[in-house]
Amino acid sequence: MRRESTNRRGRGVRPFRWKEPALSTVTAPARFALFPLRVARTLSLTPHLVRITLTGESLTGFVNGGLDQRIKLLLPLAGQTEPLIPPGDGDFGWYHSWREMSPEVRPVLRTYTVRGRRREPDEIDIDIAVHGDAGPGSRWAVRAAPGDRVAVYGPAVEQAGGVEFTLPADPGWVLLAGDESALPAIAAILEELPEDLPVRVFAEVDGPGEEAYLSPGRAGVETVWIHRRDGAPGLTEAVRAAELPGGRPYAWIAGEAAGVRELRRHLVGERGMDRRAVCFMGYWRAGRTEDQRGEDGPEEEA
Ligand SMILES: Cc1cc2nc3c(=O)[nH]c(=O)nc-3n(C[C@H](O)[C@H](O)[C@H](O)COP(=O)(O)OP(=O)(O)OC[C@H]3O[C@@H](n4cnc5c(N)ncnc54)[C@H](O)[C@@H]3O)c2cc1C
């Protein structure tokens, strides 16, 4: 079905047609591209994490950078069966068109991590922390079903960007910390770390049911699970109470912005870690939607 829409300045916005167009029509000679995809299947992994597997012909051009590779998911609005894709090239042209689209037709934009990527058939997995109906991303994930249409803005060339985890040469050990929203990145990072590198994971989750997400564990990885009491976070307290290994650490922290900021302050201010060796990102902010955070400033700022 073709839809016509108008942006705020009255210009027509090209409707998105789900013909899974040839790659040349969705990519530009750019580092990133918009990939029209459909849900292949969903899998409930834990009480709060659901895996959405996406597929589509355009995925042949998707080049996963691994580790904590981020992508943007473009979701249809309520009443739409597919997102209207703004025109523009693969890097940022489309984003300006997206901002100019009328809110009545503009697709929801949410940031997630590539948890897995397979060939033959081309598929990617996105693991989404569901938190009820509070946000369109969570709402969509809970209801997603095979055949549902979305688009992904993701890497189209090697080393496109959107990967923050940067292991320094010769690290002594690695600290990974975060909540449910960070677990997909933590799991993907763990898969790529050398087997002989000691790793401490601090995972703050709703309850014991979430622990299955990182099971079975890997040799050399010690995981501390922190269960939120009455919704109160406790990541920093858990790290503060822990005896950490000696040697030069590299830390990666993501999750709710205030908790991330607090833990970083502890690691740098109280533990004396080199601030350049602490990678930290506010993945979401309590009481703020991703759209509001976009208006606040860079989404990664904790
Ligand atoms: C680089 C990056 C990578 C990310 N990777 C992942 C990922 O792989 N998986 C994943 O699940 N999330 C990931 N996130 C976080 C995700 O983008 C946010 O949680 C996003 O706000 C979810 O959108 P929403 O529509 O569900 O909620 P929004 O509409 O953005 O927010 C609605 C309400 O829900 C609250 N909220 C938002 N997220 C959460 C949450 N996780 N738990 C509890 N309350 C929340 C907000 O504070 C707000 O009050 C990532 C974020 C970034 C920046």
XYZ file of C-alpha atoms and ligand atoms in Angstrom:
355
model
C 0.000 0.000 0.000
C 1.358 3.430 -0.903
C 0.978 6.270 1.515
C 1.444 9.929 0.860
C 2.449 12.235 3.641
C 3.519 15.775 4.100
C 6.228 17.184 6.241
C 5.934 20.238 8.433
C 7.040 22.532 5.639
C 4.407 21.119 3.315
C 6.771 19.229 1.037
C 5.818 15.676 0.152
C 7.691 12.898 1.925
C 8.390 9.912 -0.255
C 6.354 6.968 0.967
C 8.242 3.841 1.909
C 7.434 0.853 -0.252
C 8.135 -2.555 1.157
C 9.449 -4.215 -1.929
C 12.763 -4.862 -0.211
C 14.454 -2.750 -2.846
C 17.743 -3.551 -4.482
C 20.600 -2.570 -2.236
C 21.610 0.293 -4.492
C 18.316 2.039 -3.751
C 18.707 1.886 0.017
C 22.413 2.540 0.344
C 24.571 5.396 -0.762
C 28.358 5.352 -0.836
C 28.159 5.923 2.870
C 29.267 4.290 6.080
C 25.707 3.659 7.201
C 22.536 2.672 5.390
C 18.852 2.133 6.002
C 17.956 -1.539 5.784
C 14.273 -2.407 5.306
C 13.691 -5.618 7.256
C 10.983 -7.843 8.653
C 10.726 -9.854 11.832
C 11.686 -13.476 11.224
C 10.877 -14.671 14.751
C 10.893 -13.613 18.396
C 12.082 -15.438 21.485
C 11.461 -14.628 25.120
C 14.897 -15.067 26.751
C 14.167 -13.965 30.326
C 11.235 -12.212 32.034
C 12.562 -8.851 30.751
C 14.581 -9.622 27.613
C 13.100 -10.573 24.281
C 15.108 -11.478 21.181
C 13.877 -10.074 17.888
C 15.439 -11.725 14.849
C 15.271 -9.571 11.724
C 15.778 -10.629 8.155
C 15.508 -9.226 4.619
C 17.400 -9.156 1.348
C 18.984 -5.802 2.108
C 20.880 -7.395 5.011
C 23.526 -8.698 2.604
C 24.991 -5.198 2.822
C 24.910 -5.014 6.627
C 28.452 -5.044 8.053
C 28.387 -5.653 11.789
C 31.275 -4.033 13.640
C 30.757 -6.422 16.594
C 31.271 -5.629 20.299
C 28.721 -2.951 21.309
C 27.755 -2.048 17.732
C 24.773 0.264 17.899
C 21.962 0.559 15.383
C 18.793 2.620 15.087
C 15.470 0.846 14.741
C 12.762 2.671 12.778
C 9.344 1.479 13.923
C 5.877 2.076 12.472
C 3.459 4.222 14.432
C 0.236 2.783 15.850
C -2.088 2.112 12.924
C 0.760 1.754 10.408
C 1.935 -1.632 9.176
C 5.308 -0.334 8.089
C 7.441 2.701 8.859
C 7.529 5.546 6.357
C 11.173 5.910 5.463
C 12.448 9.443 5.033
C 14.398 10.140 1.856
C 18.078 10.916 2.005
C 21.430 9.238 1.808
C 22.718 6.525 4.100
C 24.737 8.684 6.464
C 22.776 11.683 7.704
C 20.615 13.036 4.856
C 17.735 10.767 5.822
C 17.963 11.918 9.445
C 17.305 15.530 8.511
C 14.290 14.415 6.447
C 13.146 12.303 9.398
C 13.251 15.325 11.704
C 11.196 17.317 9.225
C 8.465 14.708 8.883
C 5.152 15.414 10.524
C 4.869 13.673 13.921
C 1.722 11.996 12.599
C 3.757 9.911 10.169
C 7.341 10.061 11.426
C 8.619 6.609 12.404
C 9.703 5.989 15.974
C 13.499 5.928 16.264
C 15.120 3.856 19.016
C 18.730 2.779 19.632
C 19.713 -0.861 20.187
C 22.750 -3.142 19.986
C 23.442 -5.854 17.434
C 23.502 -8.997 19.547
C 24.093 -11.430 16.717
C 24.584 -11.573 12.969
C 24.328 -14.652 10.735
C 24.588 -15.407 7.022
C 22.590 -17.856 4.907
C 20.005 -16.752 5.699
C 21.001 -13.173 6.526
C 19.721 -12.379 10.000
C 20.462 -10.068 12.891
C 19.358 -10.430 16.503
C 18.373 -7.485 18.672
C 17.693 -8.194 22.344
C 15.292 -5.693 23.854
C 14.763 -5.028 27.553
C 11.009 -4.761 27.869
C 9.647 -2.346 30.451
C 5.931 -2.542 29.848
C 3.997 -0.179 27.623
C 5.911 2.892 28.786
C 7.814 3.380 25.519
C 7.132 2.568 21.867
C 10.298 0.439 21.612
C 9.333 -1.781 24.517
C 5.688 -1.832 23.390
C 6.701 -2.914 19.910
C 9.061 -5.625 21.177
C 6.388 -7.189 23.370
C 3.980 -7.483 20.440
C 6.410 -8.139 17.558
C 5.454 -11.060 15.338
C 6.933 -12.716 12.241
C 6.402 -10.572 9.156
C 6.259 -7.237 11.008
C 8.061 -4.504 9.056
C 10.776 -2.241 10.437
C 13.915 -0.580 9.157
C 17.371 -0.547 10.670
C 19.898 2.226 10.279
C 23.186 0.397 10.575
C 26.757 -0.048 9.359
C 27.298 -0.684 5.658
C 31.101 -0.803 5.558
C 33.882 -2.176 7.743
C 34.691 0.071 10.714
C 31.727 2.313 10.004
C 31.563 3.511 13.613
C 28.995 3.122 16.379
C 31.281 0.835 18.402
C 32.467 2.347 21.685
C 34.273 -0.554 23.372
C 37.956 0.007 22.615
C 40.297 -2.353 24.400
C 43.679 -0.745 25.066
C 46.873 -2.624 24.253
C 47.787 -5.036 27.007
C 44.899 -4.578 29.475
C 45.227 -6.309 32.861
C 41.528 -7.055 33.204
C 38.139 -5.803 32.057
C 35.132 -4.565 34.020
C 31.721 -4.642 32.307
C 28.764 -3.121 34.134
C 25.176 -2.287 33.319
C 21.490 -3.106 33.545
C 19.186 -5.121 31.260
C 19.578 -2.608 28.422
C 23.355 -3.159 28.493
C 23.272 -6.961 28.730
C 23.086 -7.494 24.942
C 26.247 -5.423 24.477
C 27.943 -7.140 27.422
C 27.133 -10.562 25.934
C 28.425 -9.538 22.503
C 31.609 -8.032 24.000
C 32.256 -11.183 26.052
C 32.174 -13.258 22.873
C 35.048 -11.260 21.423
C 37.366 -10.904 24.417
C 40.451 -13.133 24.619
C 39.789 -16.244 26.723
C 42.750 -15.536 29.021
C 41.694 -11.966 29.875
C 40.101 -11.768 33.348
C 36.649 -10.154 33.217
C 34.367 -8.948 36.010
C 30.723 -8.364 35.075
C 28.383 -6.393 37.358
C 24.806 -6.756 36.146
C 21.951 -4.950 37.824
C 18.643 -6.619 36.995
C 15.080 -6.903 38.179
C 15.453 -10.373 39.699
C 17.088 -13.823 39.468
C 15.090 -14.694 36.344
C 17.358 -12.409 34.272
C 20.532 -14.327 35.136
C 19.835 -16.943 32.466
C 20.746 -14.296 29.897
C 24.507 -14.706 30.444
C 24.392 -18.474 31.027
C 26.358 -20.548 30.608
C 29.202 -18.307 31.752
C 32.664 -18.419 30.232
C 35.920 -19.362 31.963
C 37.680 -16.296 33.320
C 34.460 -14.302 33.667
C 33.162 -13.590 37.178
C 29.633 -12.221 37.239
C 28.009 -10.404 40.148
C 24.230 -10.116 39.825
C 22.553 -7.246 41.655
C 18.791 -7.532 42.107
C 17.008 -4.208 42.373
C 15.297 -3.840 45.713
C 11.966 -2.059 45.370
C 13.212 -0.676 42.083
C 16.249 0.933 43.746
C 19.493 0.586 41.775
C 22.606 -0.763 43.491
C 25.307 -1.064 40.846
C 27.782 1.339 42.413
C 27.324 -0.128 45.891
C 28.085 -3.604 44.534
C 31.248 -2.453 42.757
C 32.320 -0.425 45.785
C 31.998 -3.524 47.984
C 33.906 -5.766 45.570
C 37.543 -6.734 45.741
C 38.805 -6.042 42.252
C 41.871 -7.561 40.570
C 45.166 -5.690 40.407
C 46.690 -4.628 37.090
C 45.581 -2.108 34.503
C 41.776 -2.239 34.083
C 39.559 -1.226 31.182
C 35.971 -0.471 32.195
C 32.823 -0.319 30.059
C 29.621 0.926 31.726
C 26.150 1.430 30.210
C 22.552 1.601 31.376
C 20.434 4.183 33.161
C 22.281 7.489 32.901
C 22.350 8.492 36.589
C 23.608 5.061 37.669
C 26.265 5.081 34.959
C 27.474 8.517 36.007
C 27.655 7.465 39.642
C 29.639 4.312 38.891
C 32.066 6.180 36.668
C 32.600 8.715 39.459
C 33.395 5.849 41.839
C 35.830 4.172 39.437
C 37.710 7.358 38.550
C 37.320 9.348 41.774
C 37.496 6.649 44.447
C 39.263 3.754 42.736
C 41.697 5.980 40.865
C 41.114 4.422 37.447
C 42.467 6.309 34.438
C 39.451 8.235 33.084
C 40.515 7.389 29.527
C 40.144 3.704 30.388
C 36.529 4.101 31.503
C 34.047 3.982 28.614
C 30.593 5.042 29.820
C 27.249 5.613 28.142
C 23.814 6.544 29.429
C 21.629 4.135 27.434
C 18.393 5.564 28.852
C 17.347 8.144 31.388
C 14.680 7.571 34.045
C 11.598 9.649 33.305
C 12.827 10.729 29.826
C 11.996 9.124 26.487
C 14.701 8.649 23.886
C 13.119 11.472 21.862
C 13.411 13.809 24.839
C 17.009 12.746 25.431
C 17.747 13.538 21.788
C 16.524 17.061 22.491
C 18.655 17.179 25.671
C 21.881 16.451 23.808
C 23.957 13.471 22.713
C 22.244 10.261 23.794
C 25.459 8.689 24.993
C 26.193 11.364 27.561
C 25.706 9.954 31.004
C 24.091 2.910 22.149
C 22.837 2.318 22.788
C 22.596 0.951 22.719
C 21.451 0.401 23.314
N 21.231 -0.949 23.216
C 20.115 -1.482 23.774
C 19.831 -2.887 23.641
O 20.539 -3.643 22.975
N 18.712 -3.358 24.244
C 17.861 -2.538 24.962
O 16.859 -3.030 25.486
N 18.099 -1.216 25.075
C 19.194 -0.667 24.494
N 19.424 0.671 24.596
C 18.501 1.478 25.400
C 17.241 1.891 24.644
O 17.579 2.663 23.513
C 16.370 2.740 25.595
O 15.992 1.967 26.693
C 15.153 3.348 24.919
O 14.742 4.440 25.702
C 13.993 2.376 24.797
O 12.947 3.020 24.123
P 11.420 2.870 24.566
O 10.615 3.348 23.425
O 11.175 1.485 25.075
O 11.271 3.856 25.803
P 11.260 5.477 25.734
O 10.079 5.962 24.966
O 12.590 5.976 25.305
O 11.048 5.838 27.280
C 9.739 5.712 27.895
C 9.916 5.590 29.425
O 10.548 4.333 29.713
C 11.735 4.536 30.463
N 12.746 3.555 29.971
C 13.446 3.587 28.810
N 14.262 2.518 28.700
C 14.074 1.800 29.825
C 14.633 0.571 30.300
N 15.558 -0.131 29.606
N 14.201 0.100 31.493
C 13.260 0.784 32.236
N 12.698 1.964 31.835
C 13.102 2.446 30.637
C 12.147 6.001 30.210
O 12.860 6.550 31.298
C 10.810 6.685 30.010
O 10.269 7.067 31.237
C 20.539 1.245 23.995
C 20.764 2.640 24.027
C 21.906 3.163 23.440
C 22.134 4.669 23.490
